[in-house]
CSV table of C-alpha atoms and ligand atoms in Angstrom, one decimal:
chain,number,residue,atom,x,y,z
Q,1,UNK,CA,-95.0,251.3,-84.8
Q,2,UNK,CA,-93.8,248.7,-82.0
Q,3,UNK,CA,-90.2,249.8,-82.6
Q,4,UNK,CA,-90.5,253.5,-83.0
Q,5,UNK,CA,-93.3,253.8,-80.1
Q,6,UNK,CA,-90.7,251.8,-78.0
Q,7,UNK,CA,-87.9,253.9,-79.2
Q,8,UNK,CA,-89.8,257.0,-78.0
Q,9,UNK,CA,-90.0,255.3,-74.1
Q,10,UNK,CA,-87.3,254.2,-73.8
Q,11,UNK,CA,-85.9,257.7,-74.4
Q,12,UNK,CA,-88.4,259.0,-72.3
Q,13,UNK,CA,-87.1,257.3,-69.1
Q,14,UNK,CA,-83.7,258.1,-70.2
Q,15,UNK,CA,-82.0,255.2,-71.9
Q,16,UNK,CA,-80.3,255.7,-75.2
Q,17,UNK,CA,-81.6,253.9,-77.8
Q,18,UNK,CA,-80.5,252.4,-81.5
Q,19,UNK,CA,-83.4,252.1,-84.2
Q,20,UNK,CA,-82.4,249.5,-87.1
Q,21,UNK,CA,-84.1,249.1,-90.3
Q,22,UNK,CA,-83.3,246.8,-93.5
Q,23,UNK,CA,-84.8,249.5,-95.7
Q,24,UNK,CA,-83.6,252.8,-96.7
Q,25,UNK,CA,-86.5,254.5,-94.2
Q,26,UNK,CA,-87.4,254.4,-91.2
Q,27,UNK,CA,-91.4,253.8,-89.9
Q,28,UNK,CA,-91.8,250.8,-91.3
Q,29,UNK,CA,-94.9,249.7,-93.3
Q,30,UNK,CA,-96.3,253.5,-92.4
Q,31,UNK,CA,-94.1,255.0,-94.5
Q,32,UNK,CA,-94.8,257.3,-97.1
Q,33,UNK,CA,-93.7,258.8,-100.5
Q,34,UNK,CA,-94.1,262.2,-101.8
Q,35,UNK,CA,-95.5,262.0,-105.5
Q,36,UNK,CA,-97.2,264.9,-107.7
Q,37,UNK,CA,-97.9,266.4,-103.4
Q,38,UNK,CA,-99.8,263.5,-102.4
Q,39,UNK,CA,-98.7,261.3,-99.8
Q,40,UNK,CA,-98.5,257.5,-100.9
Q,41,UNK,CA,-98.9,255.2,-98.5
Q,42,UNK,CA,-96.5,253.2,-100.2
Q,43,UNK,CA,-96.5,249.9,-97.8
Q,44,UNK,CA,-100.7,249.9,-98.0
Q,45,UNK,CA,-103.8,252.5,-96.7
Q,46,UNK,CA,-102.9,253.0,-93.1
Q,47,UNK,CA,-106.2,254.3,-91.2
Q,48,UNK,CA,-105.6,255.1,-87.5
Q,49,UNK,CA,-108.5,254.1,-84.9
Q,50,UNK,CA,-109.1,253.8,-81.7
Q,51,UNK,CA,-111.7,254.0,-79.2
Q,52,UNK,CA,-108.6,254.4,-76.4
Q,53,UNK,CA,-108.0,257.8,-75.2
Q,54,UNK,CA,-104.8,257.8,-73.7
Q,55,UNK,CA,-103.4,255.7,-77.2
Q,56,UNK,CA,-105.6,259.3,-79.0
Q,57,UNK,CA,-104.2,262.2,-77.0
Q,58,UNK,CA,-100.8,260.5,-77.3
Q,59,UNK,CA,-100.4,260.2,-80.6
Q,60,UNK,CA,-101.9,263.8,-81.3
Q,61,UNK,CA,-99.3,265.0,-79.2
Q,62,UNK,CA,-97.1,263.9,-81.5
Q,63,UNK,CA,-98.6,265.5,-84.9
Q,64,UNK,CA,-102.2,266.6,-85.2
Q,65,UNK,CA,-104.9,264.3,-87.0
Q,66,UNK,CA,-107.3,265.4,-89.6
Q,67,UNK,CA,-111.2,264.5,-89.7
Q,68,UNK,CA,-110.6,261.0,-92.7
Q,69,UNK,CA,-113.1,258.7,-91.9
Q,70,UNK,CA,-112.8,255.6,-93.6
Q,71,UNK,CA,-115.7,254.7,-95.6
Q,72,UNK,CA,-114.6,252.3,-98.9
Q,73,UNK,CA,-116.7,251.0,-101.0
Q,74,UNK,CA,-117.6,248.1,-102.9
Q,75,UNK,CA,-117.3,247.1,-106.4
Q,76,UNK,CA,-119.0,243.8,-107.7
Q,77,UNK,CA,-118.9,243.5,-111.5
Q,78,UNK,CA,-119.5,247.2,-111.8
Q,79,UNK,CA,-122.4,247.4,-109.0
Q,80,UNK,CA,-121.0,249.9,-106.2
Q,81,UNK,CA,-122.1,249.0,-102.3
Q,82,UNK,CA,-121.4,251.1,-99.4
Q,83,UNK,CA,-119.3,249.3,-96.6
Q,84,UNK,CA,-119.0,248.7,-94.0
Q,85,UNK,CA,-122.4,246.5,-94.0
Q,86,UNK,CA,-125.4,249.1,-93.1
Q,87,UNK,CA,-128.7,250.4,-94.4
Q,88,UNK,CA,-127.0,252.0,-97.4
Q,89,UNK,CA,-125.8,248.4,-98.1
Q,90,UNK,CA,-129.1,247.0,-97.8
Q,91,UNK,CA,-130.9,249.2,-99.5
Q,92,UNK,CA,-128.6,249.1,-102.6
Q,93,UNK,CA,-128.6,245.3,-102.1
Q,94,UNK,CA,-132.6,244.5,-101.8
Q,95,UNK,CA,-134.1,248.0,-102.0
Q,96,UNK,CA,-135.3,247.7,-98.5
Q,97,UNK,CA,-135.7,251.2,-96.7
Q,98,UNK,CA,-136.2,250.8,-93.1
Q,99,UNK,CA,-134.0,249.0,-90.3
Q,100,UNK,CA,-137.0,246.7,-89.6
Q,101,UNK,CA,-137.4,245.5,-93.4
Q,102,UNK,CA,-133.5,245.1,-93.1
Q,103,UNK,CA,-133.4,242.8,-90.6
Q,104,UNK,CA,-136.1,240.9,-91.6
Q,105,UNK,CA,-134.3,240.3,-95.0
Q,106,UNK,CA,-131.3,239.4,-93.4
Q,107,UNK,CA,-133.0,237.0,-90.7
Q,108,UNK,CA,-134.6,235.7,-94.2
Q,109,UNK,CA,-130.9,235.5,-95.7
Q,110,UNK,CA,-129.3,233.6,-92.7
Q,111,UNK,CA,-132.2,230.9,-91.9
Q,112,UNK,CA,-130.2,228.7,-93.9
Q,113,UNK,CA,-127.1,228.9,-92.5
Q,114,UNK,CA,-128.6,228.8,-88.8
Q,115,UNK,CA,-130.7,225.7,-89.1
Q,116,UNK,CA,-126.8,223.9,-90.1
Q,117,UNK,CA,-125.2,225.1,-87.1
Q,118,UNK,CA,-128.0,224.0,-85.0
Q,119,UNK,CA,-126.6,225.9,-81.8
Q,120,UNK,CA,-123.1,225.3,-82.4
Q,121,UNK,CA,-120.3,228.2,-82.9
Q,122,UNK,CA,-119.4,229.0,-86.6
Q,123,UNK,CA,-116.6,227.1,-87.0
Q,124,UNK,CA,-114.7,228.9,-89.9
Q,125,UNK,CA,-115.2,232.5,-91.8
Q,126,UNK,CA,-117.7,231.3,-94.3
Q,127,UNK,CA,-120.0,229.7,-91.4
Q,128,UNK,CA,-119.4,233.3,-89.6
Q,129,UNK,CA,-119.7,235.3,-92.6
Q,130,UNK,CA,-123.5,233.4,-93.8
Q,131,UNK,CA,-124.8,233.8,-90.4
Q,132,UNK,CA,-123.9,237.1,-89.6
Q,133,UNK,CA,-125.0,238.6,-93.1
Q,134,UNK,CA,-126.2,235.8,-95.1
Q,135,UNK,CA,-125.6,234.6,-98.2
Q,136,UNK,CA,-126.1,237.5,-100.3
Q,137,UNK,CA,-123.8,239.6,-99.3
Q,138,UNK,CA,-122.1,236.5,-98.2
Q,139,UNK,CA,-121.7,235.6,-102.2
Q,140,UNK,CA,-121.2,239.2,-103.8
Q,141,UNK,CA,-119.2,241.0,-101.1
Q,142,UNK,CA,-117.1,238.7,-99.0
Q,143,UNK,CA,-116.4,235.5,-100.5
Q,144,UNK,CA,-114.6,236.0,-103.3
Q,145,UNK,CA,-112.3,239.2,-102.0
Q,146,UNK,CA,-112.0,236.9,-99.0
Q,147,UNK,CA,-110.1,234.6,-101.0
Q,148,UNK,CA,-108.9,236.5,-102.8
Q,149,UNK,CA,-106.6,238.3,-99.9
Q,150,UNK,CA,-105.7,235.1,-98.4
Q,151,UNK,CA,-105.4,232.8,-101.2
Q,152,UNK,CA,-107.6,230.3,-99.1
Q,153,UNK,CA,-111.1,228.8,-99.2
Q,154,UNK,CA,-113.5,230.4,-96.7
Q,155,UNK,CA,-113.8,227.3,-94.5
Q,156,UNK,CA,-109.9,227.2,-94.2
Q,157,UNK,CA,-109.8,231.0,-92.6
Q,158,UNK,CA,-110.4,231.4,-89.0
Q,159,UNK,CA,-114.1,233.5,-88.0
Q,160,UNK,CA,-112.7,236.6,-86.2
Q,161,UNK,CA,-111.1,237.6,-89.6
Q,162,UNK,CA,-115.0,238.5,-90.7
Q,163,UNK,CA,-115.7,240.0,-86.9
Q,164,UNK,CA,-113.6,243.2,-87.7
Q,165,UNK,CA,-116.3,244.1,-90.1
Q,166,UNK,CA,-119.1,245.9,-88.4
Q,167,UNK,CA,-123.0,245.2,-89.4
Q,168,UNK,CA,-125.0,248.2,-88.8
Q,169,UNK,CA,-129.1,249.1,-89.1
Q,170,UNK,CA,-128.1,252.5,-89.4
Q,171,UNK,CA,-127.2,254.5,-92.4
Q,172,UNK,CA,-123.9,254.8,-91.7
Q,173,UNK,CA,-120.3,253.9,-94.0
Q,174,UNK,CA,-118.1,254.4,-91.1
Q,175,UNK,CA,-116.2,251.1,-91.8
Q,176,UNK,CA,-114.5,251.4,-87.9
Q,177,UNK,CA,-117.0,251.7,-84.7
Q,178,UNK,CA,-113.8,253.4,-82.9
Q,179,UNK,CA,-114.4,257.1,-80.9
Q,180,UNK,CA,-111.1,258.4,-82.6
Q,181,UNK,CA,-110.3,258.2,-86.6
Q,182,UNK,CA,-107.9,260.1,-88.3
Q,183,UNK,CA,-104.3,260.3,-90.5
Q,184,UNK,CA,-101.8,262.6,-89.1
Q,185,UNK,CA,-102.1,265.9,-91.1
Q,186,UNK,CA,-98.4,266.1,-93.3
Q,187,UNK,CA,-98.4,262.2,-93.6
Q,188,UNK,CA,-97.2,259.0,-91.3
Q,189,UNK,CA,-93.4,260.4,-91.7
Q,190,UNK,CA,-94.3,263.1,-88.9
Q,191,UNK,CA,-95.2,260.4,-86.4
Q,192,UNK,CA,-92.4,258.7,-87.0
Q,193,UNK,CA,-90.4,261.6,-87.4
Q,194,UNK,CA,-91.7,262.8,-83.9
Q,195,UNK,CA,-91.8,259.2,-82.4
Q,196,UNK,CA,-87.9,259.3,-83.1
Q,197,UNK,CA,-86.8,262.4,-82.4
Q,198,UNK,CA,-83.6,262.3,-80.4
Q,199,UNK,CA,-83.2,258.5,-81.0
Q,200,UNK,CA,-79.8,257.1,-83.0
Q,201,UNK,CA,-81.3,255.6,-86.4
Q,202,UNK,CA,-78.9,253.3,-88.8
Q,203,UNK,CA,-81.6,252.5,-92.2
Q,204,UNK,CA,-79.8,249.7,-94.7
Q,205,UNK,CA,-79.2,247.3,-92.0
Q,206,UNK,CA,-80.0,244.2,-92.0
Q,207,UNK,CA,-80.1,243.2,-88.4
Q,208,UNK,CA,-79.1,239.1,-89.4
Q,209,UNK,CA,-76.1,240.3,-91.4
Q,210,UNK,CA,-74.6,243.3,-88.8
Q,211,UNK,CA,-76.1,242.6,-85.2
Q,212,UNK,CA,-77.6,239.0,-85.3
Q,213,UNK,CA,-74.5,237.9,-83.1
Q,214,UNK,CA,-73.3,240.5,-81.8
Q,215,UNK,CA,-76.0,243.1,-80.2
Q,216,UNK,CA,-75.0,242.1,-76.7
Q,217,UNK,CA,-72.1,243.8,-77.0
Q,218,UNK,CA,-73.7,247.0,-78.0
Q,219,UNK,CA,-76.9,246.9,-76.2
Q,220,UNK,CA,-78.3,245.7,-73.0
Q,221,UNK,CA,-81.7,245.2,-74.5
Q,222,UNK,CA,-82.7,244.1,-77.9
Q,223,UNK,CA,-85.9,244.9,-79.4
Q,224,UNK,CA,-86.7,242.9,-82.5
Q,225,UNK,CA,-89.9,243.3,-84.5
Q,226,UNK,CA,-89.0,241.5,-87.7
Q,227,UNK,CA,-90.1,237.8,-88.4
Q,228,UNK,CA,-90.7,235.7,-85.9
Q,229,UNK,CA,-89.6,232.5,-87.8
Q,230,UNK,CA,-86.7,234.0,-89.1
Q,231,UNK,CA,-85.1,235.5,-85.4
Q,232,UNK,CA,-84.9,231.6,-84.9
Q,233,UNK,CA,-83.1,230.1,-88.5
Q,234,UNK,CA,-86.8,228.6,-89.5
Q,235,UNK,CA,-85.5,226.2,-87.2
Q,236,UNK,CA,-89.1,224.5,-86.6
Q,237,UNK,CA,-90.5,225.5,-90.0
Q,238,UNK,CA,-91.3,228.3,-92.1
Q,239,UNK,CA,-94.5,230.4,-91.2
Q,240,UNK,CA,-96.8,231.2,-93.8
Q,241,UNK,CA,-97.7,235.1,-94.8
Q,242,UNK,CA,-99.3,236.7,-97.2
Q,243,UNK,CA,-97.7,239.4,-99.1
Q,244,UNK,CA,-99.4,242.7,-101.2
Q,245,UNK,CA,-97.9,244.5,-104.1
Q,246,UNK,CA,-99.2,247.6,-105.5
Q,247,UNK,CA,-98.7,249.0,-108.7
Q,248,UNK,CA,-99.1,252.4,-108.6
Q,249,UNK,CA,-99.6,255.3,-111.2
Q,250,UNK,CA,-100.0,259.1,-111.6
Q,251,UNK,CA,-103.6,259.7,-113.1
Q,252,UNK,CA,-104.3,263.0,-114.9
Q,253,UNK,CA,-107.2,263.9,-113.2
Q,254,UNK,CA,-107.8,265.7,-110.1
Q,255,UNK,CA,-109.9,263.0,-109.1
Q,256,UNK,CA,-109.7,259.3,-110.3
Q,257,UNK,CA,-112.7,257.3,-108.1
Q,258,UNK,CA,-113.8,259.8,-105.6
Q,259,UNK,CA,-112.9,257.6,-102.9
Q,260,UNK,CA,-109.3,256.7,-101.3
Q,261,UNK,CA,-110.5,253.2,-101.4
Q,262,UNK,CA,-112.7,250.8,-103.3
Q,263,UNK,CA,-112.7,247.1,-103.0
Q,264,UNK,CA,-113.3,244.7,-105.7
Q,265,UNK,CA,-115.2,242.4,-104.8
Q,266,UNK,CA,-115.5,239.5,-107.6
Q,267,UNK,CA,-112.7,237.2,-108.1
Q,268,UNK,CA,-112.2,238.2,-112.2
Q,269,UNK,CA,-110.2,241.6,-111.0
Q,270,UNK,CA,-106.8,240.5,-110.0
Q,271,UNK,CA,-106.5,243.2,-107.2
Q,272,UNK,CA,-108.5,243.5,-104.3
Q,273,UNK,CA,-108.5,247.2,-104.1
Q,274,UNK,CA,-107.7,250.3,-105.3
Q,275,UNK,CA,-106.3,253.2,-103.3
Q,276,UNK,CA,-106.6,256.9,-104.1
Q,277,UNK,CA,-104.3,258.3,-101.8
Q,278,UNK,CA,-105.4,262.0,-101.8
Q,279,UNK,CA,-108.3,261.5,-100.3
Q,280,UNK,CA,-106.4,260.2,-97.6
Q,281,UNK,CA,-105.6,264.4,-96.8
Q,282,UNK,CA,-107.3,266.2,-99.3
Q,283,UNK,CA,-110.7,267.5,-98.8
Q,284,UNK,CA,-113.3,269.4,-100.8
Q,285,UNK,CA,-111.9,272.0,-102.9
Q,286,UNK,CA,-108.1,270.8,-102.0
Q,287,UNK,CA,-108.9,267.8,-103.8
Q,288,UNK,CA,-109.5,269.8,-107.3
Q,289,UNK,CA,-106.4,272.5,-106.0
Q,290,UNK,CA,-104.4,269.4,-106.9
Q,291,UNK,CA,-104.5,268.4,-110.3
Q,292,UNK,CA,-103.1,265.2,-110.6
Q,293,UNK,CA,-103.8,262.0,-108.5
Q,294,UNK,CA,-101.9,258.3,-107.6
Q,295,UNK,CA,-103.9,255.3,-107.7
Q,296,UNK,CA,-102.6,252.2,-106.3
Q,297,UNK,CA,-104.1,248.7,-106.8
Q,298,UNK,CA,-103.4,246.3,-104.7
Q,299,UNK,CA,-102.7,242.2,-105.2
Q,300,UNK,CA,-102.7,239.5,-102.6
Q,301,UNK,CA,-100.0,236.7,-102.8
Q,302,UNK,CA,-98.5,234.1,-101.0
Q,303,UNK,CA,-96.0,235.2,-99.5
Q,304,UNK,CA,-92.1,233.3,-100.7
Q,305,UNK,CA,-88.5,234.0,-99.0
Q,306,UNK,CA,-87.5,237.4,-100.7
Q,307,UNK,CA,-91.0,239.2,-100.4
Q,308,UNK,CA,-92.2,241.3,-97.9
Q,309,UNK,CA,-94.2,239.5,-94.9
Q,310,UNK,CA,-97.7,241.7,-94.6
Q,311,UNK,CA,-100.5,239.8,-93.1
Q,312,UNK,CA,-99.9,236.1,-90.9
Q,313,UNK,CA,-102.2,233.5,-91.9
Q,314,UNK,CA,-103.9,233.0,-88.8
Q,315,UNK,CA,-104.9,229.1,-89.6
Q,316,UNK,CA,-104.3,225.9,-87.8
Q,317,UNK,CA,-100.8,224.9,-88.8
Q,318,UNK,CA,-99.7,228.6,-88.6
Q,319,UNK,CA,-101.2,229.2,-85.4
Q,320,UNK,CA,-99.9,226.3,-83.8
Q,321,UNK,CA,-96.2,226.8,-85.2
Q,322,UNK,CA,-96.5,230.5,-84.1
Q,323,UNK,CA,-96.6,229.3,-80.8
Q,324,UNK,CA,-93.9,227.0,-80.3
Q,325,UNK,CA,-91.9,230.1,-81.3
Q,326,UNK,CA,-93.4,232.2,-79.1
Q,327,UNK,CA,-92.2,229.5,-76.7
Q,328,UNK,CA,-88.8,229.7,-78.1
Q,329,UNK,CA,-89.3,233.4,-78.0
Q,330,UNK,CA,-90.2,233.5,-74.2
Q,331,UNK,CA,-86.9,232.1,-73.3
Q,332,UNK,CA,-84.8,234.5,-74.9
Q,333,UNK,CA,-82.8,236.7,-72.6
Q,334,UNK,CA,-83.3,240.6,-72.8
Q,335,UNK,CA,-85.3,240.0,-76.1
Q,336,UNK,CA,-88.6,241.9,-76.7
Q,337,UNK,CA,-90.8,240.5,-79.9
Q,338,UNK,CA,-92.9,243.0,-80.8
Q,339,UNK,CA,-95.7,244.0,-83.3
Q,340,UNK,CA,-97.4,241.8,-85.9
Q,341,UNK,CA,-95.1,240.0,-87.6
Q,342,UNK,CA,-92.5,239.7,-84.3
Q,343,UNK,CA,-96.0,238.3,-82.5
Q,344,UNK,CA,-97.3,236.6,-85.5
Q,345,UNK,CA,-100.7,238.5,-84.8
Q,346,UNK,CA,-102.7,240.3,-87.2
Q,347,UNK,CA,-102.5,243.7,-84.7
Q,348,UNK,CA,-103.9,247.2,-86.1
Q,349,UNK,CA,-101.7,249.9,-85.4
Q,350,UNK,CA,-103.5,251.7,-82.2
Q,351,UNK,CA,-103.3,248.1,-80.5
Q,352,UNK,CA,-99.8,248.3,-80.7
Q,353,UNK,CA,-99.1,251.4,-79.1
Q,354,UNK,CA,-101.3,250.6,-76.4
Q,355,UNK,CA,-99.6,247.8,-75.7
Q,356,UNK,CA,-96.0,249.5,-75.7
Q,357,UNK,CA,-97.2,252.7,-73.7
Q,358,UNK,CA,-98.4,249.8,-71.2
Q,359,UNK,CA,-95.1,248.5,-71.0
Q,360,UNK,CA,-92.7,249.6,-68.2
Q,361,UNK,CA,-89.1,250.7,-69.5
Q,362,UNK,CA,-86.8,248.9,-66.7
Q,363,UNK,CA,-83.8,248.2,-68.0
H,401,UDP,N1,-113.8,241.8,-96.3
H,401,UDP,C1,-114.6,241.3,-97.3
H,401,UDP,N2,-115.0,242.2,-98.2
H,401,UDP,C2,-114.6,243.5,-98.3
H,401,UDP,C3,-113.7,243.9,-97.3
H,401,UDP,C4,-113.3,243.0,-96.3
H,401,UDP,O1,-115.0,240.2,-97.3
H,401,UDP,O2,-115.0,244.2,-99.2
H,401,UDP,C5,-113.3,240.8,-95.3
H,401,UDP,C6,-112.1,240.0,-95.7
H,401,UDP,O3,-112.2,238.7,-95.2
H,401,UDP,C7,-111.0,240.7,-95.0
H,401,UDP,C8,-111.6,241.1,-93.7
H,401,UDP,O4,-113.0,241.4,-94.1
H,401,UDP,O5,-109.9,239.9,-94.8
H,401,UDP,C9,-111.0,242.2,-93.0
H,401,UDP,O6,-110.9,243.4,-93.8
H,401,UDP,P1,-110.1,244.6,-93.4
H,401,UDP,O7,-110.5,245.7,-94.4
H,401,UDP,O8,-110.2,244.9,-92.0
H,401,UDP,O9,-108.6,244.2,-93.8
H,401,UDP,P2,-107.2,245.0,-93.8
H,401,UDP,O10,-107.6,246.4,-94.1
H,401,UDP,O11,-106.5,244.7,-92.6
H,401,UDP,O12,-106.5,244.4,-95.0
């Protein structure tokens, strides 16, 4: 998104521009692959939001979005929960039916976690997590998907990780509070399609083996939204990252789970979640016009040199490494690092657009 949303700019004001990639496509982790007519987003869901309107109207002038609203739910040894946390939730949770009986079972399920703060911050996810929520949901919904996806106890991960999920006293299963929602209609491969349009592209380059020491003499400019870590030879250390895999499979039914995404929740399913990719696109009757479907389930690992980095691993040593590089980083002339694993940020993908269409092209 960085590199392609750059790449559309920098044509923009006129420069010619070269867009790299190691893999055999272009649009990074957005990508996706036709199978049976369904769009798999092959790299993970992708779910566009954003509550900025410039960031909206930009990227709809690129390719139209549809009406998807992301609403996943919740599997815990077999019980099913609506998510994001809201009156559905509750009242599947502790058969509560109004706002105030909701929040007086939740003030009842956080006491605990309160009176050990004692007026301090939460200092880690699980402190967040039992006083936002409670222990509850705390224990059948969070915890062990928590670790789960990051292969850490929930004292070791950092609090905002827990913040992106809303907490509503409304019946609502809108998992993002954003004004805009949507996946372009035809699939991510427009956008970038449309993003690059009129921009050189080379894909089966690896930047280390064909450019790494000797872009200056093609460019003025370099853009480079790989690794962080390995830009500089792991010369301070190795960043950690977590890495997904998916397996993936054609299902004979028109419809597998109802739902592009459910989450499970309890630590004895080796995925985290499983992603009907249809419903991504497909709506009402289309979804039975279809026959077939793809399911994807998803696995968390640490990541190891030869996998795919996904998410950073936002804890002390890693965020304290990260930023000597960015140190490093700074110094580098005619270098832009950008996007999340460039930044070493866990960025969604509206953020980074907004942050490139904020960027003046004067090279
Ligand atoms: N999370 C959870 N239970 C869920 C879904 C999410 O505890 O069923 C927590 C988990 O800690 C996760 C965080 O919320 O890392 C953010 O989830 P999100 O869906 O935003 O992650 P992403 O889609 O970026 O992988």
């Amino acid at each position: 998104m960085f590199g392609a949303t750059f790449a559309y700019k920098a044509k923009q004001a006129g420069k010619k521009c070269l867009v790299i990639d190691k893999r055999p496509h272009l649009g990074g982790n957005v990508y996706c692959e036709k199978t049976e007519g369904i769009n798999v987003h092959k790299y993970g869901a992708h779910i566009f939001h954003t509550s900025n309107k410039e960031v909206w109207d930009f990227v709809n002038s690129l390719v139209p979005f549809n009406r998807y609203t992301n609403s996943p739910v919740a599997n815990y040894h077999g019980e099913l929960y609506n998510l994001p946390f809201n009156m559905n939730t509750f009242s599947q949770l502790w058969g509560v039916r109004t706002p105030e009986e909701a929040k007086a079972k939740i003030d009842e399920q956080r006491a605990e976690a309160l009176a050990a703060l004692d007026g301090r911050e939460p200092a880690n996810l699980e402190e967040q997590a039992l006083c936002l929520v409670g222990k509850d949901i705390f224990y059948k919904l969070i915890k062990e998907y928590t670790e789960k996806q990051w292969g850490r106890d929930c004292k070791e991960l950092p609090a905002f990780i827990i913040k992106r999920l809303p907490v509503r006293f409304v019946f609502d299963n809108n998992y993002f509070n954003d004004l805009y929602q949507g996946i372009p209609i035809g699939g991510y491969n427009r956008l970038v399609e449309k993003l690059l349009e009129g921009v050189d592209t080379r894909v089966n380059c690896d930047f280390f083996v064909e450019y790494k020491d000797s872009w200056r003499e093609v460019a003025d400019q370099l853009v480079y939204t790989g690794p962080i870590d390995e830009y500089f030879g792991y010369q301070l250390g190795r960043l950690d990252w977590r890495t997904v895999t998916f397996k993936t499979r054609v299902e004979d039914t028109p419809n597998y789970q109802g739902n592009a995404v459910i989450n499970y929740t309890s630590h004895d399913v080796p995925y985290t979640r499983v992603i009907e990719h249809k419903h991504f696109e497909m709506f009402g009757q289309v979804v039975y016009d279809c026959p077939k479907t793809v399911v994807s389930e998803e696995y968390s690992t640490e990541y190891k040199p030869g996998m795919e980095q996904f998410y950073p691993v936002n804890d002390e040593r890693n965020n304290a490494l990260a930023e000597q590089y960015r140190e490093l980083a700074a110094k580098e002339n005619n270098v832009i690092f950008g996007g999340r694993l460039a930044e070493y940020k866990y960025y969604d993908m509206a953020p980074i657009i907004e942050k490139v269409l904020k960027m003046e092209i004067i090279l």
